[in-house]
Short mmCIF file of C-alpha atoms in Angstrom, two decimals:
data_model
loop_
_atom_site.label_atom_id
_atom_site.label_comp_id
_atom_site.label_asym_id
_atom_site.label_seq_id
_atom_site.Cartn_x
_atom_site.Cartn_y
_atom_site.Cartn_z
CA MET X 179 0.00 0.00 0.00
CA ALA X 180 1.18 3.53 -0.81
CA ALA X 181 2.61 5.56 2.06
CA TRP X 182 -0.25 8.03 1.98
CA ALA X 183 -2.73 5.22 2.58
CA LEU X 184 -1.08 4.37 5.90
CA LEU X 185 -1.59 7.81 7.42
CA ALA X 186 -4.45 8.29 9.84
CA LEU X 187 -7.53 9.98 8.46
CA LEU X 188 -8.15 13.46 9.79
CA ALA X 189 -11.73 14.41 10.46
CA VAL X 190 -11.41 17.96 11.73
CA ALA X 191 -14.13 20.42 10.84
CA PRO X 192 -13.08 23.49 8.85
CA ALA X 193 -12.14 26.54 10.86
CA ALA X 194 -15.00 28.97 11.29
CA ALA X 195 -14.76 31.88 8.91
CA GLY X 196 -16.11 35.29 9.66
CA GLY X 197 -16.92 37.92 7.09
CA MET X 198 -17.07 37.00 3.43
CA LEU X 199 -14.21 34.57 2.93
CA SER X 200 -15.22 31.04 1.87
CA PHE X 201 -14.41 28.23 -0.48
CA ALA X 202 -16.99 27.44 -3.16
CA SER X 203 -19.79 25.14 -2.00
CA TYR X 204 -18.28 21.93 -3.33
CA TYR X 205 -14.94 22.22 -1.56
CA GLY X 206 -14.74 20.64 1.87
CA ASP X 207 -13.05 18.29 4.30
CA HIS X 208 -12.35 14.80 2.88
CA MET X 209 -12.46 15.95 -0.75
CA VAL X 210 -10.32 14.64 -3.59
CA LEU X 211 -8.61 17.15 -5.87
CA GLN X 212 -7.37 16.18 -9.32
CA LYS X 213 -3.78 14.89 -9.34
CA LYS X 214 -1.08 15.53 -11.94
CA PRO X 215 -0.53 16.02 -14.80
CA SER X 216 -3.38 18.50 -14.28
CA GLY X 217 -3.46 21.19 -11.65
CA ALA X 218 -6.47 21.36 -9.35
CA VAL X 219 -8.52 24.54 -9.54
CA VAL X 220 -9.48 26.08 -6.19
CA TRP X 221 -11.92 28.96 -5.91
CA GLY X 222 -14.24 30.73 -3.54
CA HIS X 223 -15.72 33.99 -2.39
CA GLY X 224 -14.18 36.98 -0.63
CA GLU X 225 -14.20 40.73 -0.18
CA LEU X 226 -13.99 42.55 -3.49
CA GLY X 227 -10.44 43.70 -4.22
CA ALA X 228 -8.86 41.75 -1.35
CA MET X 229 -5.97 39.35 -1.82
CA VAL X 230 -6.53 35.73 -0.81
CA THR X 231 -3.60 33.45 0.02
CA VAL X 232 -4.15 29.73 -0.51
CA THR X 233 -1.77 27.38 1.31
CA LEU X 234 -1.41 23.62 0.91
CA SER X 235 0.22 21.88 3.88
CA GLY X 236 1.22 18.29 4.56
CA ALA X 237 0.22 16.16 7.54
CA SER X 238 3.20 17.51 9.54
CA GLY X 239 2.17 21.11 8.91
CA LEU X 240 4.96 21.71 6.38
CA ILE X 241 3.84 24.19 3.73
CA ILE X 242 4.04 22.58 0.27
CA MET X 243 2.82 25.46 -1.86
CA GLU X 244 1.33 28.92 -1.57
CA LYS X 245 -0.79 30.76 -4.14
CA THR X 246 -2.36 34.20 -4.15
CA ALA X 247 -5.46 35.41 -5.94
CA GLN X 248 -7.40 38.66 -5.99
CA VAL X 249 -11.13 38.77 -5.35
CA LYS X 250 -12.76 40.03 -8.54
CA GLY X 251 -16.02 40.28 -10.42
CA PRO X 252 -19.53 41.36 -9.54
CA SER X 253 -20.02 38.46 -7.13
CA GLY X 254 -16.61 38.70 -5.47
CA THR X 255 -14.82 35.48 -6.39
CA TRP X 256 -11.18 34.39 -6.28
CA ILE X 257 -9.63 31.51 -8.20
CA THR X 258 -6.23 29.84 -8.40
CA VAL X 259 -4.66 26.74 -9.90
CA LEU X 260 -2.53 24.54 -7.68
CA ASP X 261 0.69 23.09 -9.01
CA PRO X 262 0.21 19.50 -10.26
CA MET X 263 0.46 17.08 -7.34
CA ASP X 264 1.25 13.38 -7.07
CA GLN X 265 -1.51 11.17 -5.76
CA GLY X 266 -1.84 10.93 -2.01
CA GLY X 267 -2.50 12.85 1.19
CA PRO X 268 -3.75 13.84 3.66
CA TYR X 269 -3.26 17.58 3.16
CA ALA X 270 -4.73 20.74 4.64
CA LEU X 271 -5.89 23.53 2.34
CA MET X 272 -6.20 26.99 3.89
CA ALA X 273 -7.49 30.25 2.44
CA GLU X 274 -6.58 33.52 4.18
CA GLN X 275 -7.92 37.02 3.64
CA GLY X 276 -6.58 39.56 6.11
CA LEU X 277 -7.35 38.17 9.56
CA GLU X 278 -9.88 35.63 8.25
CA ASN X 279 -9.06 32.06 7.34
CA VAL X 280 -10.81 28.85 6.37
CA THR X 281 -9.08 25.48 6.50
CA LEU X 282 -10.14 22.25 4.81
CA ARG X 283 -8.59 19.05 6.11
CA ASP X 284 -8.11 15.45 5.05
CA ILE X 285 -7.66 16.46 1.41
CA TYR X 286 -6.30 13.89 -1.05
CA PHE X 287 -5.09 14.13 -4.63
CA GLY X 288 -6.34 11.50 -7.05
CA ASP X 289 -8.75 11.27 -9.99
CA VAL X 290 -12.10 13.11 -9.95
CA TRP X 291 -15.05 11.69 -11.89
CA LEU X 292 -18.39 13.40 -12.48
CA CYS X 293 -21.47 11.12 -12.62
CA SER X 294 -24.64 12.53 -14.17
CA GLY X 295 -27.93 11.49 -15.72
CA GLN X 296 -31.40 10.47 -14.68
CA SER X 297 -32.89 7.84 -12.35
CA ASN X 298 -30.67 4.89 -13.29
CA MET X 299 -27.72 7.04 -12.25
CA ALA X 300 -29.59 8.25 -9.16
CA MET X 301 -30.39 4.69 -7.99
CA THR X 302 -28.45 4.22 -4.76
CA VAL X 303 -26.36 1.33 -3.49
CA LEU X 304 -29.33 0.50 -1.24
CA GLN X 305 -31.37 -0.42 -4.33
CA VAL X 306 -29.02 -2.73 -6.23
CA ALA X 307 -28.64 -6.49 -6.26
CA ASN X 308 -26.69 -7.72 -3.22
CA ALA X 309 -27.21 -4.34 -1.58
CA SER X 310 -26.38 -5.45 1.96
CA GLN X 311 -23.08 -6.95 0.82
CA GLU X 312 -22.20 -3.85 -1.19
CA LEU X 313 -23.01 -1.53 1.71
CA ALA X 314 -20.99 -3.60 4.15
CA ALA X 315 -17.96 -3.31 1.85
CA ALA X 316 -17.95 0.50 2.08
CA ALA X 317 -15.52 0.45 5.01
CA HIS X 318 -12.82 -1.08 2.78
CA TYR X 319 -12.67 2.01 0.53
CA PRO X 320 -11.81 5.06 2.68
CA TYR X 321 -9.89 6.63 -0.21
CA VAL X 322 -12.89 6.72 -2.54
CA ARG X 323 -14.58 9.96 -1.51
CA ILE X 324 -18.15 10.90 -2.43
CA PHE X 325 -20.11 14.13 -2.97
CA ALA X 326 -23.71 14.61 -4.13
CA ALA X 327 -25.27 17.84 -5.34
CA ALA X 328 -28.93 18.32 -4.54
CA PRO X 329 -31.42 18.32 -7.42
CA ALA X 330 -31.92 21.92 -8.48
CA ARG X 331 -33.15 23.88 -11.47
CA SER X 332 -32.62 27.44 -12.64
CA ASP X 333 -33.63 29.59 -15.58
CA VAL X 334 -30.23 31.30 -15.52
CA GLU X 335 -26.68 29.95 -15.26
CA LEU X 336 -25.61 29.81 -11.60
CA GLU X 337 -22.09 30.45 -10.38
CA ASP X 338 -22.21 28.01 -7.45
CA LEU X 339 -24.39 25.16 -6.24
CA GLU X 340 -27.37 26.35 -4.22
CA HIS X 341 -27.88 23.10 -2.31
CA ILE X 342 -25.83 19.99 -1.48
CA ASP X 343 -27.28 16.62 -0.51
CA LEU X 344 -24.01 15.06 0.65
CA PRO X 345 -20.86 17.10 1.33
CA TRP X 346 -17.54 15.38 0.66
CA SER X 347 -17.55 12.22 2.77
CA ILE X 348 -15.72 9.02 3.50
CA PRO X 349 -18.07 6.22 2.35
CA THR X 350 -20.24 4.43 4.89
CA ALA X 351 -23.21 2.10 4.61
CA GLU X 352 -25.40 5.03 5.67
CA ASN X 353 -24.28 7.58 3.10
CA LEU X 354 -24.07 5.07 0.26
CA GLY X 355 -27.60 3.87 0.96
CA HIS X 356 -29.32 7.01 2.21
CA GLY X 357 -32.60 6.16 0.45
CA ASN X 358 -34.13 5.34 -2.89
CA PHE X 359 -32.99 7.61 -5.74
CA THR X 360 -31.18 10.00 -3.38
CA TYR X 361 -27.51 9.27 -2.64
CA PHE X 362 -25.21 7.73 -3.30
CA SER X 363 -25.37 6.63 -6.95
CA ALA X 364 -24.70 2.91 -7.27
CA VAL X 365 -23.27 3.15 -10.79
CA CYS X 366 -20.99 5.99 -9.74
CA TRP X 367 -19.86 4.24 -6.56
CA LEU X 368 -19.24 0.85 -8.17
CA LEU X 369 -17.28 2.47 -11.00
CA GLY X 370 -15.23 4.56 -8.59
CA ARG X 371 -14.53 1.62 -6.34
CA SER X 372 -13.38 -0.43 -9.31
CA LEU X 373 -11.17 2.42 -10.54
CA TYR X 374 -9.55 2.57 -7.11
CA GLU X 375 -8.89 -1.18 -7.18
CA ALA X 376 -7.44 -0.95 -10.70
CA LEU X 377 -5.34 2.19 -10.22
CA GLY X 378 -4.52 2.33 -6.51
CA SER X 379 -5.18 6.08 -6.57
CA PRO X 380 -7.66 8.05 -4.46
CA ILE X 381 -10.89 8.61 -6.36
CA GLY X 382 -13.30 11.51 -5.97
CA LEU X 383 -16.89 10.96 -7.13
CA VAL X 384 -19.32 13.81 -7.78
CA GLU X 385 -22.97 12.81 -8.27
CA VAL X 386 -25.21 15.23 -10.19
CA ALA X 387 -28.38 13.37 -11.21
CA TRP X 388 -32.16 13.82 -11.37
CA GLY X 389 -34.65 11.12 -12.36
CA GLY X 390 -37.09 11.50 -15.22
CA THR X 391 -35.09 14.22 -17.00
CA PRO X 392 -34.43 14.56 -20.74
CA ILE X 393 -31.07 15.51 -22.23
CA GLU X 394 -32.43 18.94 -23.18
CA ALA X 395 -32.57 19.92 -19.48
CA TRP X 396 -28.86 19.06 -19.10
CA SER X 397 -27.90 20.96 -22.25
CA SER X 398 -26.72 24.53 -22.59
CA ARG X 399 -28.40 26.85 -25.06
CA ARG X 400 -25.45 26.25 -27.38
CA VAL X 401 -26.38 22.58 -27.68
CA LEU X 402 -30.04 23.35 -28.32
CA GLN X 403 -29.10 25.87 -31.01
CA ALA X 404 -26.72 23.42 -32.69
CA CYS X 405 -29.50 20.83 -32.92
CA GLY X 406 -32.31 23.16 -33.91
CA LEU X 407 -34.29 22.67 -30.71
CA PRO X 408 -36.31 25.40 -28.96
CA GLU X 409 -34.44 27.28 -26.26
CA ASP X 410 -37.20 29.30 -24.66
CA THR X 411 -38.62 27.88 -21.46
CA GLY X 412 -42.22 28.16 -22.58
CA SER X 413 -41.83 26.04 -25.69
CA THR X 414 -41.62 22.62 -24.04
CA SER X 415 -44.93 21.16 -22.88
CA PRO X 416 -44.53 18.70 -19.98
CA HIS X 417 -44.59 15.05 -21.00
CA GLN X 418 -46.90 12.93 -18.90
CA TYR X 419 -44.39 10.08 -18.49
CA LEU X 420 -41.52 12.23 -17.22
CA SER X 421 -41.25 13.08 -13.53
CA GLY X 422 -38.30 15.50 -13.57
CA PRO X 423 -37.78 18.95 -15.04
CA GLN X 424 -38.08 19.03 -18.82
CA THR X 425 -37.49 22.72 -19.46
CA PRO X 426 -34.43 23.20 -21.68
CA SER X 427 -31.16 24.05 -19.90
CA VAL X 428 -32.53 24.28 -16.33
CA LEU X 429 -30.27 21.49 -14.99
CA TRP X 430 -27.27 22.70 -16.97
CA ASN X 431 -27.83 26.09 -15.35
CA ALA X 432 -28.19 24.88 -11.75
CA MET X 433 -26.20 21.65 -11.52
CA ILE X 434 -23.48 21.60 -14.23
CA HIS X 435 -22.54 25.24 -14.83
CA PRO X 436 -21.56 25.76 -11.16
CA LEU X 437 -19.04 22.90 -11.41
CA LEU X 438 -17.17 24.13 -14.49
CA ASN X 439 -14.16 25.36 -12.51
CA MET X 440 -13.55 21.85 -11.18
CA THR X 441 -10.65 19.91 -12.68
CA LEU X 442 -12.01 16.52 -13.81
CA ARG X 443 -10.52 13.24 -15.01
CA GLY X 444 -13.68 11.83 -16.59
CA VAL X 445 -17.47 11.74 -16.84
CA ALA X 446 -19.92 8.85 -16.47
CA TRP X 447 -23.42 9.39 -17.92
CA TYR X 448 -26.57 7.26 -17.62
CA GLN X 449 -29.47 9.00 -19.31
CA GLY X 450 -31.77 8.51 -22.26
CA GLU X 451 -34.92 6.78 -21.05
CA ALA X 452 -36.73 10.13 -20.93
CA ASN X 453 -35.80 10.77 -24.55
CA THR X 454 -37.59 7.65 -25.72
CA PHE X 455 -40.66 9.87 -25.14
CA LEU X 456 -39.21 13.22 -26.17
CA ASN X 457 -37.15 14.24 -29.23
CA THR X 458 -35.98 10.65 -29.70
CA ASP X 459 -34.61 11.08 -33.20
CA GLN X 460 -32.77 14.30 -32.31
CA TYR X 461 -30.61 12.40 -29.78
CA ASN X 462 -28.06 11.60 -32.48
CA CYS X 463 -27.38 15.35 -32.46
CA THR X 464 -28.06 16.36 -28.86
CA PHE X 465 -25.88 13.69 -27.23
CA PRO X 466 -22.66 14.27 -29.25
CA ALA X 467 -23.29 18.02 -28.98
CA LEU X 468 -23.69 17.83 -25.19
CA ILE X 469 -20.44 15.88 -24.87
CA ALA X 470 -18.54 18.39 -26.99
CA ASP X 471 -20.09 21.34 -25.17
CA TRP X 472 -19.38 19.98 -21.68
CA ARG X 473 -15.78 19.34 -22.72
CA ARG X 474 -15.28 22.89 -23.99
CA ALA X 475 -16.96 24.34 -20.90
CA PHE X 476 -14.98 22.28 -18.35
CA HIS X 477 -11.71 22.91 -20.20
CA THR X 478 -12.32 26.66 -20.24
CA GLY X 479 -13.71 26.83 -16.71
CA SER X 480 -10.70 25.00 -15.28
CA ALA X 481 -8.22 27.35 -17.00
CA GLY X 482 -7.25 24.52 -19.35
CA GLN X 483 -6.60 21.95 -16.60
CA THR X 484 -9.44 19.60 -17.57
CA GLU X 485 -8.26 18.05 -20.82
CA PRO X 486 -10.04 19.14 -24.04
CA LEU X 487 -11.10 15.58 -24.89
CA LEU X 488 -12.35 14.79 -21.39
CA PRO X 489 -13.05 11.01 -21.34
CA PHE X 490 -16.80 10.49 -21.40
CA GLY X 491 -18.36 7.11 -20.62
CA PHE X 492 -22.04 6.27 -20.84
CA VAL X 493 -24.50 3.44 -20.44
CA GLN X 494 -26.47 2.34 -23.47
CA LEU X 495 -30.13 1.92 -22.50
CA SER X 496 -31.22 -1.31 -20.86
CA THR X 497 -34.85 -2.49 -21.19
CA TYR X 498 -38.37 -1.46 -20.19
CA ARG X 499 -41.37 -3.45 -21.52
CA ARG X 500 -40.89 -7.07 -22.52
CA ARG X 501 -43.28 -7.41 -25.47
CA SER X 502 -43.51 -3.82 -26.61
CA ALA X 503 -43.73 -3.23 -30.36
CA ASP X 504 -42.42 0.32 -29.84
CA ASP X 505 -38.89 0.71 -31.18
CA SER X 506 -38.06 4.00 -29.43
CA PHE X 507 -35.61 2.23 -27.09
CA ALA X 508 -33.87 0.59 -30.06
CA ARG X 509 -33.67 3.90 -31.90
CA LEU X 510 -32.36 5.70 -28.82
CA ARG X 511 -29.64 3.06 -28.30
CA TRP X 512 -28.54 3.58 -31.90
CA HIS X 513 -28.62 7.37 -31.52
CA GLN X 514 -26.48 7.08 -28.37
CA THR X 515 -23.63 6.09 -30.71
CA ALA X 516 -24.39 8.99 -33.12
CA ASP X 517 -25.83 6.34 -35.47
CA LEU X 518 -22.44 4.67 -35.89
CA GLY X 519 -22.89 1.60 -33.68
CA LEU X 520 -19.61 1.65 -31.77
CA VAL X 521 -17.73 4.25 -29.74
CA PRO X 522 -15.32 5.90 -29.77
CA ASN X 523 -15.97 7.10 -33.31
CA ALA X 524 -15.37 10.18 -35.44
CA ARG X 525 -18.38 12.04 -34.03
CA MET X 526 -17.75 10.89 -30.44
CA PRO X 527 -13.99 10.69 -29.83
CA SER X 528 -12.62 9.63 -26.43
CA THR X 529 -15.92 8.05 -25.39
CA PHE X 530 -16.77 4.57 -24.13
CA MET X 531 -20.03 2.69 -23.72
CA ALA X 532 -21.44 0.01 -21.44
CA VAL X 533 -24.00 -2.10 -23.31
CA ALA X 534 -26.86 -2.95 -20.92
CA MET X 535 -29.66 -4.38 -23.09
CA ASP X 536 -28.97 -7.86 -21.64
CA LEU X 537 -29.42 -6.75 -18.02
CA GLY X 538 -33.22 -6.48 -18.00
CA ASP X 539 -34.99 -6.89 -14.64
CA GLU X 540 -38.71 -7.44 -15.15
CA HIS X 541 -39.36 -7.91 -11.43
CA SER X 542 -37.40 -4.92 -10.14
CA PRO X 543 -39.35 -3.40 -7.24
CA TYR X 544 -38.45 0.00 -8.67
CA GLY X 545 -40.03 -0.79 -12.04
CA SER X 546 -38.55 -2.72 -14.94
CA ILE X 547 -37.00 0.47 -16.30
CA HIS X 548 -34.68 0.37 -13.26
CA PRO X 549 -32.66 -2.89 -13.39
CA ARG X 550 -30.91 -3.78 -10.15
CA ASP X 551 -27.76 -5.24 -11.70
CA LYS X 552 -25.54 -2.18 -11.59
CA GLN X 553 -22.41 -4.26 -10.95
CA ASN X 554 -22.18 -5.43 -14.57
CA VAL X 555 -22.94 -1.89 -15.75
CA ALA X 556 -20.05 -0.55 -13.67
CA HIS X 557 -17.71 -3.34 -14.76
CA ARG X 558 -18.35 -2.59 -18.43
CA LEU X 559 -17.81 1.11 -17.78
CA LEU X 560 -14.58 0.28 -15.97
CA LEU X 561 -13.23 -1.59 -18.99
CA GLY X 562 -13.97 1.40 -21.20
CA ALA X 563 -12.41 3.81 -18.72
CA ARG X 564 -9.24 1.74 -18.48
CA ALA X 565 -8.93 1.57 -22.26
CA VAL X 566 -10.04 5.07 -23.26
CA ALA X 567 -9.30 7.28 -20.24
CA TYR X 568 -6.16 5.49 -19.03
CA GLY X 569 -4.79 4.11 -22.31
CA ASP X 570 -4.60 0.43 -21.35
CA LYS X 571 -4.28 -1.13 -24.79
CA ASP X 572 -4.58 -4.68 -23.47
CA VAL X 573 -8.14 -4.20 -22.19
CA VAL X 574 -10.99 -5.46 -24.38
CA PHE X 575 -13.83 -3.01 -23.77
CA GLN X 576 -16.12 -3.44 -26.79
CA GLY X 577 -18.27 -6.38 -27.80
CA PRO X 578 -18.07 -8.03 -31.25
CA TYR X 579 -19.25 -6.00 -34.24
CA PRO X 580 -19.91 -6.98 -37.90
CA THR X 581 -17.17 -6.24 -40.41
CA GLN X 582 -18.27 -8.12 -43.55
CA ALA X 583 -21.21 -10.00 -45.05
CA ILE X 584 -21.31 -12.58 -47.84
CA LEU X 585 -24.65 -13.33 -49.53
CA GLU X 586 -25.10 -16.88 -50.81
CA VAL X 587 -28.01 -16.27 -53.16
CA ALA X 588 -28.52 -19.87 -54.29
CA ARG X 589 -28.69 -21.20 -50.73
CA GLY X 590 -30.55 -18.23 -49.30
CA LEU X 591 -27.89 -17.60 -46.64
CA LEU X 592 -26.11 -14.53 -45.31
CA ASN X 593 -22.72 -15.05 -43.63
CA VAL X 594 -21.86 -12.18 -41.29
CA THR X 595 -18.25 -11.89 -40.11
CA TYR X 596 -17.49 -10.22 -36.78
CA SER X 597 -14.50 -8.34 -35.38
CA GLN X 598 -13.97 -10.79 -32.49
CA GLU X 599 -14.43 -14.42 -31.58
CA LEU X 600 -18.08 -15.20 -30.88
CA ILE X 601 -19.74 -17.01 -28.02
CA CYS X 602 -23.37 -17.91 -28.75
CA ARG X 603 -25.42 -17.98 -25.56
CA GLN X 604 -28.92 -18.12 -27.01
CA ARG X 605 -30.69 -18.56 -30.35
CA VAL X 606 -33.25 -15.75 -30.39
CA ALA X 607 -35.48 -16.10 -33.46
CA GLN X 608 -36.05 -12.37 -33.94
CA ALA X 609 -32.51 -11.19 -33.03
CA PHE X 610 -31.39 -10.64 -36.64
CA GLU X 611 -33.58 -9.03 -39.28
CA VAL X 612 -32.98 -8.17 -42.91
CA CYS X 613 -34.64 -5.45 -44.92
CA CYS X 614 -35.87 -6.97 -48.18
CA CYS X 615 -36.93 -5.10 -51.23
CA SER X 616 -38.48 -5.97 -54.55
CA GLN X 617 -39.73 -3.91 -57.49
CA ALA X 618 -43.31 -4.28 -56.31
CA SER X 619 -43.01 -3.40 -52.63
CA PRO X 620 -41.04 -1.14 -50.29
CA CYS X 621 -38.34 -2.42 -47.99
CA GLN X 622 -39.66 -4.68 -45.21
CA TRP X 623 -37.92 -6.01 -42.11
CA LEU X 624 -38.11 -9.80 -41.88
CA PRO X 625 -36.60 -12.22 -39.34
CA ALA X 626 -33.33 -13.89 -40.37
CA PRO X 627 -32.94 -16.92 -38.07
CA VAL X 628 -29.45 -18.02 -37.01
CA VAL X 629 -28.44 -21.22 -38.79
CA ALA X 630 -24.91 -21.53 -37.39
CA VAL X 631 -22.34 -19.69 -35.30
CA GLU X 632 -18.68 -20.39 -35.95
CA SER X 633 -15.54 -18.74 -34.60
CA ARG X 634 -16.22 -15.26 -36.01
CA THR X 635 -19.12 -15.86 -38.37
CA VAL X 636 -22.88 -16.01 -37.98
CA THR X 637 -24.89 -17.66 -40.76
CA LEU X 638 -28.44 -16.37 -41.21
CA ALA X 639 -31.30 -17.92 -43.17
CA LEU X 640 -32.98 -15.62 -45.67
CA SER X 641 -35.99 -17.83 -46.37
CA GLY X 642 -38.34 -14.87 -46.42
CA CYS X 643 -36.03 -12.73 -48.51
CA ARG X 644 -35.07 -14.06 -51.94
CA THR X 645 -34.80 -10.62 -53.49
CA LEU X 646 -32.65 -7.63 -52.66
CA VAL X 647 -31.18 -7.33 -49.15
CA LEU X 648 -30.88 -3.63 -48.34
CA GLY X 649 -30.32 -3.69 -44.61
CA LEU X 650 -29.35 -5.78 -41.60
CA ARG X 651 -30.14 -5.11 -37.98
CA TYR X 652 -29.57 -6.86 -34.66
CA ALA X 653 -31.32 -6.70 -31.28
CA TRP X 654 -33.68 -4.02 -32.56
CA ALA X 655 -36.26 -4.31 -29.78
CA GLU X 656 -37.14 -2.72 -26.48
CA TRP X 657 -36.42 -6.01 -24.68
CA PRO X 658 -34.16 -7.93 -27.07
CA CYS X 659 -33.14 -10.86 -24.84
CA GLU X 660 -33.29 -12.45 -21.42
CA TYR X 661 -30.90 -11.59 -18.59
CA GLN X 662 -27.30 -12.08 -19.75
CA ALA X 663 -28.64 -14.22 -22.59
CA CYS X 664 -28.47 -12.16 -25.75
CA PRO X 665 -27.34 -14.28 -28.70
CA LEU X 666 -23.75 -13.07 -29.11
CA TYR X 667 -20.91 -12.24 -26.70
CA ASN X 668 -17.15 -12.22 -26.88
CA PRO X 669 -14.99 -14.56 -24.73
CA GLN X 670 -14.64 -11.76 -22.16
CA GLY X 671 -18.40 -11.78 -21.61
CA LEU X 672 -19.20 -8.49 -23.35
CA PRO X 673 -22.40 -8.51 -25.43
CA ALA X 674 -22.42 -7.64 -29.11
CA PRO X 675 -24.10 -4.21 -29.31
CA PRO X 676 -27.24 -3.60 -31.38
CA PHE X 677 -26.79 -2.27 -34.88
CA LEU X 678 -28.60 -0.99 -37.97
CA LEU X 679 -26.60 -1.39 -41.18
CA ASP X 680 -27.07 -0.66 -44.85
CA THR X 681 -25.88 -3.50 -47.10
CA LEU X 682 -24.41 -2.43 -50.43
CA PRO X 683 -23.17 -4.76 -53.18
CA ALA X 684 -19.36 -4.81 -53.22
CA GLY X 685 -18.58 -7.44 -55.84
CA ASN X 686 -18.07 -11.18 -55.83
CA ALA X 687 -16.28 -13.04 -53.05
CA ALA X 688 -15.44 -16.63 -52.26
CA GLY X 689 -18.71 -18.38 -51.60
CA GLY X 690 -21.02 -15.64 -52.81
CA ARG X 691 -21.65 -11.96 -53.24
CA GLU X 692 -19.93 -9.56 -50.83
CA LEU X 693 -22.02 -6.87 -49.16
CA LEU X 694 -20.50 -3.68 -47.82
CA LEU X 695 -21.80 -2.87 -44.32
CA LEU X 696 -22.39 0.81 -43.51
CA PRO X 697 -24.26 2.53 -40.67
CA GLY X 698 -27.94 2.49 -41.59
CA SER X 699 -29.40 5.57 -43.26
CA ARG X 700 -31.37 4.45 -46.31
CA PHE X 701 -34.63 3.23 -44.82
CA PRO X 702 -37.09 3.95 -42.00
CA LEU X 703 -35.89 2.83 -38.58
CA ASN X 704 -39.12 1.04 -37.71
#
C-alpha cells in the first residue's frame, strides 16, 4: 500500500470563517482534488479587491505550496490553480484574507469523476442487487470519496451550487444507501470503487443526477441551437411520463454550470430513457453536442486543466417493456452512438459505452426500467475507462461487431463476419432481421434466423427474402433478450451491441456476393 494510505484519516471540521471569505460550496473536508498532470482549480468567495492566500500543507504542517489570488467580479470570487500534485494525502488547504481564514482538512489528490444522468444514475447502493453486501464493503474504501449535489433547477446559469445533498464524505453504509434515488449513486460508486482497485489512486466521485429528466434539461443553449431545438422555457410542454424537469437548460444552469471550474478526469453518464418519449430522433445530435459542449466548458472553466477531450463514458439503454412493439428504445440506443454503432468514433472521440440491453430486470421493485444489476454496468464502464481514459491497450472493452457479409443467393444464406471471436449464448429467433426489397413493394424487415455460429461468423437464413437485401439489424427491440442471454458475446463476456446497417453490393467473393456494411441511413428505422 502507498505511504499516503497508511496515514491516519483526519476528520477535523473546517475553521469557522467570519466575514465573506469562503471556499466554493463543493470544496470541503475529505475531498479529492485532481492529481497531476493536471493542476487542481481552487476557488471561492471573498471581499472585493482583497488578496486571498491559498496554502497547501502536509500532515506535519509543512507548507508545500502557496498561491495568491485577488477577489474580482460582480459576485466577489477568487480563483487559483494549484501546481500539479502526485496522488496521495492527507493535506490541509487553507485560504486567508486579512485576519480571516478557512481550513479544509483530510484532502487527497487523485482522480475526480463526475457522474450525471437520470434515475438509473440516481439509484443508490441500497437499491441494487446484493445491496447489503455492497453496503458492508464500504468500510474497505476510505480513499474513494463521495459528494452529491442536490437536485436543483434554474432559468439562468448559476455560479455556485445552491444546495448539497451530501458534502464530501468518506463512504459508509449510511451515506451510500441514504434512500431510494437519493444518494449515493450505485453506478458511480461501483465504477469509482473499481477504478480505485485498478489504479490504486484516491478517487473523488461527484454525483449530479435527477430522475425523469431529458437531455435537453442538461444541455446549454449552445447545444439546443446546434441541434435546432427550442431554447425558450415556454416552448416545451410537460410530457406525462416524465417526472423530472423538462425545461431546456434548467439542470445545466443549476447543476453543471456551477461545477465548471472543477478539474475533472472523466465523466460517467446514464441517461436517455426520458428521450424515448421526447425528441428521440434528435438524440443523435443532442448527445454528441452535449459531450462536446461539456468538454469545452470544463476545459475553459478549469483554466485549461481539464483536458479538451475529457473522457466520457455512458451506459447504453437497458430495457423497459418485454413485449412492446415500440422501437423507441432501439432507436435511442442507436442514436447514443451517433448512429455509428460503436464508440469511440469520429463524431464521439474519447468516449466509451457500457451495453446494458442484456441486463433487464422485469421484477425490479423500482419498475422494470430500473434494473438492479448495476455491478455489470459498472464493470463494463470500468473496462472502457481503463482503455479510453487510461490508455490500457490490453483491455478489451467493446463487444463483437460486424465487419463483412457474404450473400449466398442460391442457398438463401447470409454469412456475417465479426470483429472478435463469438460465443453464442442463445438462439433468439427475432434477433437478426434483414430489410428486403423488390420492385413491387417497399423495404420490409423480416426475421433472419441463425443457422450456425462459428468462430467469427454467424450464418443467417434468408428464407423470407429471396430478393434484394438492403439492410441488416440486430437486437432491434425494447427487450431484445433475457438476462445475460443475448445471442452473441465475446470470450470476455461483453455482449455484441445492437446495430442498424445498410448492405451495399461490393462485388463477388469466395462463396457468394460480398455486401459492404455501412451505418444504416437508407430506410425507415421502424
